[in-house]
Coordinates of C-alpha atoms and ligand atoms in Angstrom, one line a residue:
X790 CA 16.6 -11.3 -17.5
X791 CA 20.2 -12.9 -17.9
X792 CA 21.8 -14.1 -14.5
X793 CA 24.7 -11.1 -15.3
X794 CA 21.9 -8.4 -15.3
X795 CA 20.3 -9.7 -12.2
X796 CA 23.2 -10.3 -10.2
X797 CA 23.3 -6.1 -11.5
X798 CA 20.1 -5.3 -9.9
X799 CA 21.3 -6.7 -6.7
X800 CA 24.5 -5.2 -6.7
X801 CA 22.7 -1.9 -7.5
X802 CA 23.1 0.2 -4.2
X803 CA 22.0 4.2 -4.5
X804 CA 23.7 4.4 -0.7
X805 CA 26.6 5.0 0.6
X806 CA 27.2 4.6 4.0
X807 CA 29.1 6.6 6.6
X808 CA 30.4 7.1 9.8
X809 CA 28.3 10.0 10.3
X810 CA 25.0 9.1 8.1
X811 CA 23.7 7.4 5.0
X812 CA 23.9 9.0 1.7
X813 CA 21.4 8.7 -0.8
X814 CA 22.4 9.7 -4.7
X815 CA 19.1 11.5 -5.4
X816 CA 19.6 10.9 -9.6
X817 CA 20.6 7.3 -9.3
X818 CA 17.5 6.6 -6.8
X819 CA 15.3 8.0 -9.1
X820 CA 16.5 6.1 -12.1
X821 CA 14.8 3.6 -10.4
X822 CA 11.3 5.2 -10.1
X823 CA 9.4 5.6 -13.9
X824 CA 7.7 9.0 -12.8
X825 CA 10.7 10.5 -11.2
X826 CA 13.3 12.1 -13.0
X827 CA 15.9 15.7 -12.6
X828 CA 16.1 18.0 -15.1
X829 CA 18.5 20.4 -15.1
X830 CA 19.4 19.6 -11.2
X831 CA 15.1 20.1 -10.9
X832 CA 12.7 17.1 -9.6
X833 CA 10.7 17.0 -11.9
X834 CA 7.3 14.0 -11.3
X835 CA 6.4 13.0 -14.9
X836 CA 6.3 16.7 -16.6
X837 CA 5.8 19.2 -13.7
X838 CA 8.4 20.9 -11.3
X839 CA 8.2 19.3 -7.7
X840 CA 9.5 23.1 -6.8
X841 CA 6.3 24.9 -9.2
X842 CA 3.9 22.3 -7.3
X843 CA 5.0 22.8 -4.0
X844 CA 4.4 26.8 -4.7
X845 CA 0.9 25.8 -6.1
X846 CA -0.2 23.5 -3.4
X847 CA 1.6 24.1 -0.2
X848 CA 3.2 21.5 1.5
X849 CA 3.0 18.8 2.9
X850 CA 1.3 17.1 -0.2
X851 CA 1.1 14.3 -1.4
X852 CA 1.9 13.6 -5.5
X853 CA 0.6 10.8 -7.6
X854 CA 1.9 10.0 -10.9
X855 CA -0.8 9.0 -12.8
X856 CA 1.4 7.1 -15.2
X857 CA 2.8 5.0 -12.6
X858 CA 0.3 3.8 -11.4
X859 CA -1.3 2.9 -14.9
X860 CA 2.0 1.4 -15.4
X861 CA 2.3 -1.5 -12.7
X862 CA -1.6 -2.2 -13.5
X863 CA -0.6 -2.8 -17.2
X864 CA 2.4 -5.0 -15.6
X865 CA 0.7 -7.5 -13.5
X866 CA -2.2 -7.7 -16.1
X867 CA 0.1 -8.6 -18.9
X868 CA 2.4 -10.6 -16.9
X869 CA -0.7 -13.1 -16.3
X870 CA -2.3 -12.7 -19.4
X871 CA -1.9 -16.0 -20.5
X872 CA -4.2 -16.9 -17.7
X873 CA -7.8 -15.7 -16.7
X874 CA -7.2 -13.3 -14.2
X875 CA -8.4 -10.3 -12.1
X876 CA -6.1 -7.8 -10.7
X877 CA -8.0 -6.8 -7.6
X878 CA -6.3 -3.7 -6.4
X879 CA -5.9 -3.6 -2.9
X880 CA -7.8 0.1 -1.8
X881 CA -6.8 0.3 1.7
X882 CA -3.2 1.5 0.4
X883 CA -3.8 4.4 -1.3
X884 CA -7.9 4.9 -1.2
X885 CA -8.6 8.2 -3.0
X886 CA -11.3 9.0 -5.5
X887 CA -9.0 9.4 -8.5
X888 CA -6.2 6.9 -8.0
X889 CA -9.4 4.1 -7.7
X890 CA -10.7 6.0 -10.6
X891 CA -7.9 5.3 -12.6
X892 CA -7.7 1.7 -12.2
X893 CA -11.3 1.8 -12.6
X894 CA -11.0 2.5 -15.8
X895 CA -8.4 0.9 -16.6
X896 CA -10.1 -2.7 -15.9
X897 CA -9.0 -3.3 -12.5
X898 CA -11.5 -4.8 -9.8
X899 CA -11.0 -4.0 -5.8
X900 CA -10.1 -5.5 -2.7
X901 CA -12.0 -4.2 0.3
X902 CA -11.4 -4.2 3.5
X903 CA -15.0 -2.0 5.3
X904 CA -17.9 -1.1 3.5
X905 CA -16.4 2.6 3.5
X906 CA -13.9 1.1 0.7
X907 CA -16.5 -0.4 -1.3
X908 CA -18.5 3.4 -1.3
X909 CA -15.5 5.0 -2.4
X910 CA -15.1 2.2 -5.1
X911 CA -19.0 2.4 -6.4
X912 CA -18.1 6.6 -6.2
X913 CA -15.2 6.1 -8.4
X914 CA -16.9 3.8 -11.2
X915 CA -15.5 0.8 -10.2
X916 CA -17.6 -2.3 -10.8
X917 CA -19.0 -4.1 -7.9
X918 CA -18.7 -7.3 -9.8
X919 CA -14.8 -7.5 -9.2
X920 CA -14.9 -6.6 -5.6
X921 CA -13.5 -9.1 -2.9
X922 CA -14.2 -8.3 0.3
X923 CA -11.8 -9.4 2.5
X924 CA -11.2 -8.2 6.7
X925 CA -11.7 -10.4 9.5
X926 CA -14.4 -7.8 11.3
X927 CA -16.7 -7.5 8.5
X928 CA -20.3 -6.4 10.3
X929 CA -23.9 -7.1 9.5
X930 CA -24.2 -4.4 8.0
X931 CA -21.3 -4.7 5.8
X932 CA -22.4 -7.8 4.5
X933 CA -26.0 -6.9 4.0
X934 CA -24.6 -3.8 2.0
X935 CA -22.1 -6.1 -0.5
X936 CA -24.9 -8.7 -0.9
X937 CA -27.0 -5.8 -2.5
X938 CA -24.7 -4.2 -4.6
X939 CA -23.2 -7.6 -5.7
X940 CA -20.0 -8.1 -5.2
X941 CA -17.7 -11.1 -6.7
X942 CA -17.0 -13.0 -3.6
X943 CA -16.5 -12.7 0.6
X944 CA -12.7 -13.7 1.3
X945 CA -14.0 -15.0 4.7
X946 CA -12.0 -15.7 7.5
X947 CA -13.6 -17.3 10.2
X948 CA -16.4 -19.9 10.9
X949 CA -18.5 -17.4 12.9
X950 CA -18.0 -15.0 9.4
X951 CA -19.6 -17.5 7.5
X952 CA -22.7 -19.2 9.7
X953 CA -23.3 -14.5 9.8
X954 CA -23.0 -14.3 6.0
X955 CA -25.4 -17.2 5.6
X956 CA -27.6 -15.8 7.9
X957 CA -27.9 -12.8 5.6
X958 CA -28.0 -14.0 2.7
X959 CA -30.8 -15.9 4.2
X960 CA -32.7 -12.9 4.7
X961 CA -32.5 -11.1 1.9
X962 CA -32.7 -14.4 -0.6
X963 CA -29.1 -14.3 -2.3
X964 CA -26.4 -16.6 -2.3
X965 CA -23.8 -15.3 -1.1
X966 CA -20.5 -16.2 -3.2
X967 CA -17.5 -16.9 -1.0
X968 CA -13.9 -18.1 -0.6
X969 CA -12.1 -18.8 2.9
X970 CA -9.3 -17.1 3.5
X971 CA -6.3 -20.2 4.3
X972 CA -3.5 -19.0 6.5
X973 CA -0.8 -21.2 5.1
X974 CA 1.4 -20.7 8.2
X975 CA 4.7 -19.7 5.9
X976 CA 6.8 -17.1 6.8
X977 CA 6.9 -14.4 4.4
X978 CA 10.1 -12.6 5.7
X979 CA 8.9 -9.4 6.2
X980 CA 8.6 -7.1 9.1
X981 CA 6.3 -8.8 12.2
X982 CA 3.7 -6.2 11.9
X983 CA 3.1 -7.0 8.0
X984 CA 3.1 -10.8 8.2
X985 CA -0.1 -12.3 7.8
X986 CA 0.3 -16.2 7.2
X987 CA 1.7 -17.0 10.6
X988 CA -0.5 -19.6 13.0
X989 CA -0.1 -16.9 15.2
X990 CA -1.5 -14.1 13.4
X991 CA -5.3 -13.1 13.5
X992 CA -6.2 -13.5 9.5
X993 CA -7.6 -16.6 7.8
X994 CA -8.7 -20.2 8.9
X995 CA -6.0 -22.3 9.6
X996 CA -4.4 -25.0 6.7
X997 CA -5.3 -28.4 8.5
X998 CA -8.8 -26.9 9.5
X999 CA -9.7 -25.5 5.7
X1000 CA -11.2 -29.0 4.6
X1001 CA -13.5 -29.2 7.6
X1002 CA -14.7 -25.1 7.4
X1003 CA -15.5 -25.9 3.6
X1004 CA -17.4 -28.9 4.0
X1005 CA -19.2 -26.8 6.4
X1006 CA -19.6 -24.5 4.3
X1007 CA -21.1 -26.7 1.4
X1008 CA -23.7 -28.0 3.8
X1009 CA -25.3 -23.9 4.5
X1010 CA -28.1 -22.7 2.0
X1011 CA -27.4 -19.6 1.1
X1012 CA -23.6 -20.0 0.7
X1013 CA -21.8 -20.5 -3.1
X1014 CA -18.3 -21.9 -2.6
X1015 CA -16.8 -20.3 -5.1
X1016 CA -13.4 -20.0 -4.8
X1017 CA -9.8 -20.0 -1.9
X1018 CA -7.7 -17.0 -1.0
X1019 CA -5.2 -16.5 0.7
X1020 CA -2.8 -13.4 1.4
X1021 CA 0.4 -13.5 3.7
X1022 CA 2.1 -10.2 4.0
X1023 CA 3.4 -7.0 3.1
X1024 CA 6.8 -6.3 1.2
X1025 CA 7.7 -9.4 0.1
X1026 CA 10.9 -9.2 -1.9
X1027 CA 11.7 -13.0 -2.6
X1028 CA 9.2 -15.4 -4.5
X1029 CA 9.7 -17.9 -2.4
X1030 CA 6.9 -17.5 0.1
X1031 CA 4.2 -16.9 -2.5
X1032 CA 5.2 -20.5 -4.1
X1033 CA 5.7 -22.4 -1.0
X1034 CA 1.7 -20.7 -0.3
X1035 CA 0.1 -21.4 -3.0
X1036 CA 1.7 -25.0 -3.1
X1037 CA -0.1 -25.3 0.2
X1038 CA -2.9 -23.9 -1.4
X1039 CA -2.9 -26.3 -3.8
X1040 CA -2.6 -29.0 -1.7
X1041 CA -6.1 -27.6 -0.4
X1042 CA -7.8 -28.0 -4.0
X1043 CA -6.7 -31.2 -4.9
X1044 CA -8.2 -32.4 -1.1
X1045 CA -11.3 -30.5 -1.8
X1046 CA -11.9 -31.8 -5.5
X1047 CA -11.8 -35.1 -4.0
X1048 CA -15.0 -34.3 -1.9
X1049 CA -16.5 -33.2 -4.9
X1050 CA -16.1 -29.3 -3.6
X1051 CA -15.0 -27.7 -7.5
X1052 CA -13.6 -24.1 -7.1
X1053 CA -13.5 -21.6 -10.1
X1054 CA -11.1 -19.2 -8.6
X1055 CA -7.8 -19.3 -6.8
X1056 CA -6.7 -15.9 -4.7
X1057 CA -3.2 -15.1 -4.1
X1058 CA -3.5 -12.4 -2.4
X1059 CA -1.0 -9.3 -2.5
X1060 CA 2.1 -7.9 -1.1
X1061 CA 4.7 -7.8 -3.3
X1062 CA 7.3 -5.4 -2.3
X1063 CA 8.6 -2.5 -3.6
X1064 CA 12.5 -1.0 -3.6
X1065 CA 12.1 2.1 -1.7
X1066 CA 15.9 2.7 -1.5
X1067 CA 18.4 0.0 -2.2
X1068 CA 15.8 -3.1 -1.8
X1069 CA 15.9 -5.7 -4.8
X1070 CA 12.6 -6.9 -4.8
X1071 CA 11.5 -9.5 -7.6
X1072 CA 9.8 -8.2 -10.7
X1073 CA 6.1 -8.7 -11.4
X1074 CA 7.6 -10.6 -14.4
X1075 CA 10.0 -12.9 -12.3
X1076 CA 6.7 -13.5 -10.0
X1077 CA 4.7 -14.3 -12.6
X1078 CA 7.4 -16.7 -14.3
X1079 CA 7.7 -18.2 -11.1
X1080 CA 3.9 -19.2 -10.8
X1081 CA 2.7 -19.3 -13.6
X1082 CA 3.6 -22.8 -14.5
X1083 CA 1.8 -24.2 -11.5
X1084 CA -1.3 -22.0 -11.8
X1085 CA -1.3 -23.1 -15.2
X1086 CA -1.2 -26.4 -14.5
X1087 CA -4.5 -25.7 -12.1
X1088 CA -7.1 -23.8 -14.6
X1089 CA -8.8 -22.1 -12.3
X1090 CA -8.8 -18.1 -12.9
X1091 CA -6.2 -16.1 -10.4
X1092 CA -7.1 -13.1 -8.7
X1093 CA -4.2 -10.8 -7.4
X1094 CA -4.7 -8.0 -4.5
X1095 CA -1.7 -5.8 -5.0
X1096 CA -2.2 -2.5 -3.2
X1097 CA 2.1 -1.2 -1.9
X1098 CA 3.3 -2.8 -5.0
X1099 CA 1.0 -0.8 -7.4
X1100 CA 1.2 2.7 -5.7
X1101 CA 4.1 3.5 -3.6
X1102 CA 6.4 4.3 -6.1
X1103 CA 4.0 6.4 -7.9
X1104 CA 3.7 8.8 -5.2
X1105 CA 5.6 11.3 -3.1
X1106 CA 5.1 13.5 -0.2
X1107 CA 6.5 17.3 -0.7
X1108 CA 7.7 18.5 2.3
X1109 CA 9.1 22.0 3.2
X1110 CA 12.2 22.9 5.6
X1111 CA 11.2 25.3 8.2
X1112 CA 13.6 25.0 11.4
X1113 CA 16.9 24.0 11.0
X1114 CA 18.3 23.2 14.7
X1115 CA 22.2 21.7 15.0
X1116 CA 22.7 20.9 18.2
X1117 CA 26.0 19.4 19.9
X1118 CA 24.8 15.9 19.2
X1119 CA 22.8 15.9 16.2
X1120 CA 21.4 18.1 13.4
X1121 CA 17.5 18.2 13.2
X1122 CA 15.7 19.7 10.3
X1123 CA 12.0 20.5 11.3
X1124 CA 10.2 20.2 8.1
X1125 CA 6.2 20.9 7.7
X1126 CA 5.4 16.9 7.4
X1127 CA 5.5 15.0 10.4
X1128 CA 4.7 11.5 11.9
X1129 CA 0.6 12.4 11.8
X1130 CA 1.3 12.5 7.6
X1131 CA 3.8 9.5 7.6
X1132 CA 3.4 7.3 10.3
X1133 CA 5.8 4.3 8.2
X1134 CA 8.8 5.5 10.0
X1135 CA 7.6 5.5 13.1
X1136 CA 5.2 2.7 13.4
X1137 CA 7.7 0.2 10.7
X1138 CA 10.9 1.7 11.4
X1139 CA 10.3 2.3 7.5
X1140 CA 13.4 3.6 5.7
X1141 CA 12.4 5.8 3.0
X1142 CA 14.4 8.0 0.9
X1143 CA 14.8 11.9 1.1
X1144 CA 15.1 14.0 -1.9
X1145 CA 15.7 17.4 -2.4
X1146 CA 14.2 19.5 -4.9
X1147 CA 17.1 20.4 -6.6
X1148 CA 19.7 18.4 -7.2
X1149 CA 23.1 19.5 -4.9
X1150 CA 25.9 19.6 -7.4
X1151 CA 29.1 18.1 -6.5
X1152 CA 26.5 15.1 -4.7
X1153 CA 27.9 13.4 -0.9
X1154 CA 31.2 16.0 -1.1
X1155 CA 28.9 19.2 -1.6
X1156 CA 30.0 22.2 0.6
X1157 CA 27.6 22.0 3.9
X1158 CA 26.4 18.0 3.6
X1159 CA 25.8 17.4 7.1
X1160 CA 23.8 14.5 8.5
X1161 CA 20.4 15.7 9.5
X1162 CA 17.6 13.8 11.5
X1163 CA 14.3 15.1 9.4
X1164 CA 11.5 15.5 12.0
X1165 CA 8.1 16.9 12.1
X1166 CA 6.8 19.3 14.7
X1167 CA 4.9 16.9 17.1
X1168 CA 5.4 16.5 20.7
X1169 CA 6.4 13.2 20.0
X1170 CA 10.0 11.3 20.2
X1171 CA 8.6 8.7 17.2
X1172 CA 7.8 11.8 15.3
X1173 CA 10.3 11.4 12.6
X1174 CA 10.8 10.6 8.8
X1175 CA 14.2 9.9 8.7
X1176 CA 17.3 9.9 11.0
X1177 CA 21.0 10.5 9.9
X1178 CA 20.6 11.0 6.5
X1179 CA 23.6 13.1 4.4
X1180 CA 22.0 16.0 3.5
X1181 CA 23.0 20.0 2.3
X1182 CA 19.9 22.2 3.7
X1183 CA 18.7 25.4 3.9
X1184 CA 15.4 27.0 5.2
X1185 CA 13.0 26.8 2.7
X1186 CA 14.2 23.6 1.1
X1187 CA 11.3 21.5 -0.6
X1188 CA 12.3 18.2 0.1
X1189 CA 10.5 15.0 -1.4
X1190 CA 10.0 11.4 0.6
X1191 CA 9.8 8.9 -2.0
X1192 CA 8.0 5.6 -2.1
X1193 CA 5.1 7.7 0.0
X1194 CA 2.2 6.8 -2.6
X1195 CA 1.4 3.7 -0.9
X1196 CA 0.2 3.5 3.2
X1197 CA 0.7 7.2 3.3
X1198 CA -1.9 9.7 3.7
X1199 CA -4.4 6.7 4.2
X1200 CA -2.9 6.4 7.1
X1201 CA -2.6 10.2 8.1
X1202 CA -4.4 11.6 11.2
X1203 CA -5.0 14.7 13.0
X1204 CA -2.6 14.5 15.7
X1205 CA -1.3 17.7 17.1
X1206 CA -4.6 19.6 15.3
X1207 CA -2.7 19.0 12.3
X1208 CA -4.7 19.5 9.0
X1209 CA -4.2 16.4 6.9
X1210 CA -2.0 17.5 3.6
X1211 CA -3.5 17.9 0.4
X1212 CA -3.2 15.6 -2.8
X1213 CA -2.5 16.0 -5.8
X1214 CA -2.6 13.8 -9.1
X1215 CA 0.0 14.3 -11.9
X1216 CA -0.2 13.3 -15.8
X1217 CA 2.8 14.3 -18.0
X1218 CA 2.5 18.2 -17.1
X1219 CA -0.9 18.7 -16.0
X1220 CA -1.8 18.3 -12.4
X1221 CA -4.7 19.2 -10.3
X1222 CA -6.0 19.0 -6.7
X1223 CA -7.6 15.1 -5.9
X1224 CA -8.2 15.9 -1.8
X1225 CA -7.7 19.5 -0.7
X1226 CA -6.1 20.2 2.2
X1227 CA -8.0 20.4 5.5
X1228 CA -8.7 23.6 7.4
X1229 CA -7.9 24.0 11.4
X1230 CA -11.7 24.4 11.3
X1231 CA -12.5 21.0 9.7
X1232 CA -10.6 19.5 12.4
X1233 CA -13.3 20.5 15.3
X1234 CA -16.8 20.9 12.9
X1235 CA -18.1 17.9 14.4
X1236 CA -17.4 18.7 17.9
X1237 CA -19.3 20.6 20.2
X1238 CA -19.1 22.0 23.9
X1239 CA -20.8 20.5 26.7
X1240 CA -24.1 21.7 27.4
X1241 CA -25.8 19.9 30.2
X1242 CA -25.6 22.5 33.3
X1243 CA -23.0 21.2 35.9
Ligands
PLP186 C1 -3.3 -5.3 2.8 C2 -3.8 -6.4 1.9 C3 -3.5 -6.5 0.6 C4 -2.5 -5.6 -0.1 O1 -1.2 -5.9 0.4 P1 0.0 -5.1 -0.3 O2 1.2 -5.5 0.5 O3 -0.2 -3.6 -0.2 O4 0.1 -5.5 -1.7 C5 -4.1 -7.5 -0.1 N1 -5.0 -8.4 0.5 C6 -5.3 -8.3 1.8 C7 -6.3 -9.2 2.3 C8 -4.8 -7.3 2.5 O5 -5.1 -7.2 3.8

């Protein structure tokens, strides 16, 4: 990319901001998003109607572009090609059947995070030969279960982790293959809740104590140092922190070659960000031109854990308009998602675009733009997807959230006795049902009433 076209990019806001709200162009914003596009003022999510599967599923509901997905896989695993590498999609942010199907399929490995994620791996075809299992709670149990079904390596990330994984390795006569987890202590920029690589965050052994964990860790029986990992937070949109780690990182290999400790794999972890309204993050191709040299250099093979960066754009939540409520102070628009679907504005203060289903057409001066808070129906102040936003609504909207494919419904709940939504995958213009929606009665089948006499 030429310096002219990237000073573009940055330049390229889809906002504008006023006094009363911020308005997004719907048609510019989703020239930004491969899977998104309107057609004859329709949304349209690669070849079917947003309105036609709205009708067909019901909302809330979740839609996945197949496509998409496929796409960033095929961009990280060509970006590094030049390099032995894994692309170790991360499953905790988006962990159904079919999307880990389809990067199944396509080549990709996993990065766990519970013995639940590796399950749903092994019951999507995935191969438990490019699982990493990383998670700073990982059980007995968990590690008894990935020692039997073989997985590629343990990030661990604590000393107690590792004298437990020994310990059942031990008894079930495997070596264990394992990589510590380093927490570089850079500052990846991003919002506090998302940054892992602080000294004061709970992931990873600390940089000045790695050396000593791994020599430790060369002197158990049933442990095979295989390779270093680290992983330092979520939407990162500069390079900078990823360098500065793995130069850390680095740092750590050299010191450990010199004990005569060889590794065969580096780690880098994931979180690269994603624009989800005017963000510039970098490219998979500018962060692979920006290591690649340096891993290069190294010739070991690079795993990657991308999870946000690999699904969030590919996926949507459709949301209906059922209430709309102006009051003297603000204009709410109660819509059939809530906070117990979306929790990323609430628990981030995420900003996430709002679409509507058909495109308004005279844009920020249509007749009736107002700026709306978009709320769901919970008895909750937090329980919004949006505030102030420049919108023209009417009852019965279908309105779409964008950038909702990654740490959405994973992260859904049943607050309020709210079914969780259905979801729904999408290639060119077939579609079908990949989770169906719950039913109120789902919600209380495990439950039962007291018994005991009083
Ligand atoms: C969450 C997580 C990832 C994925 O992060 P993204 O920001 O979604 O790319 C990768 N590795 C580990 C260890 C994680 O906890």
């Amino acid at each position: 990319m030429s310096n002219s076209e990237s000073q573009a990019s940055i330049n390229d806001t889809v906002t504008v901001q006023t006094e009363q709200g911020l308005y997004i162009d719907p048609a510019a914003l989703t020239a930004h998003f491969s899977a998104l596009e309107y057609h004859d003022e329709a949304l349209y999510i690669e070849g079917a109607s947003v309105d036609e599967l709205a009708q067909h599923y019901d909302t809330p509901c979740y839609v996945y572009s197949k496509q998409a997905i496929l796409d960033v896989y095929q961009a990280y695993s060509d970006s590094f090609a030049a390099l032995e590498h894994q692309i170790c999609y991360a499953v905790k942010a988006n962990s159904n059947l079919a999307v880990l199907g389809v990067l199944a399929k396509a080549g990709a490995g996993f990065d766990i995070v519970s013995r639940g994620e590796l399950m749903r791996v092994l019951a999507a075809g995935g191969e438990a030969s490019k699982v990493v299992f990383s998670g700073v709670g990982k059980t007995r149990g968990d590690i008894e279960f990935a020692l039997n079904q073989g997985i590629a390596c343990f990030n661990v990330e604590s000393v107690a982790e590792l004298t437990l994984i020994n310990e059942v390795a031990q008894q079930l006569d495997k070596l264990a293959p394992i990589s510590l987890r380093v927490n570089p202590d850079v500052d990846a920029k991003t919002h506090p809740y998302i940054s892992t690589g602080l000294k004061d965050n709970k992931f990873g052994i600390a940089h000045e104590l790695a050396l000593e964990v791994y020599t430790q860790a060369a002197s158990l029986a049933h442990i095979d140092i295989i390779g270093i990992d680290c992983h330092i937070g979520s939407q990162l949109t500069e390079v900078e922190p990823f360098v500065a780690a793995l130069d850390k990182v680095i740092e750590l290999i050299q010191g450990l070659s010199a004990k005569g400790i060889e590794l065969q794999h580096v780690d880098l972890g994931g979180g690269l960000g994603v624009r989800y309204i005017d963000e510039s993050p970098v490219s998979i191709e500018e962060f692979a031109q920006a290591l690649l040299p340096k891993l290069t250099e190294l010739g070991l093979t690079v795993f990657f854990e991308p999870g946000r960066s690999v699904v969030a754009n590919a996926g949507v939540l459709l949301t209906g308009v059922k209430v709309l409520k102006p009051t003297q102070h603000k204009n709410f628009a109660i819509v059939d998602a809530a906070m117990n679907d979306l929790i990323r504005p609430a628990l981030y203060q995420a900003e996430m675009a709002v679409i509507p289903s058909k495109l308004p057409s005279r844009g920020i001066d249509t007749e009736g733009t107002q700026p709306w808070d978009i709320v769901g129906a919970i008895c909750e102040t937090g329980d919004f997807l949006a505030k102030d936003r420049l919108l023209t609504l009417a009852t019965d909207d279908i309105l779409a959230i964008t950038g909702a494919g990654a740490y959405g419904f994973v992260m859904s709940s049943n607050y309020n006795s709210r079914p969780r939504a259905a979801e729904v995958m999408v290639a060119g213009e077939q579609h079908q049902l990949i989770r169906k929606r719950e039913t109120i009665e789902d919600l209380y089948a495990n439950e039962t009433l007291w018994q005991n006499e009083d």
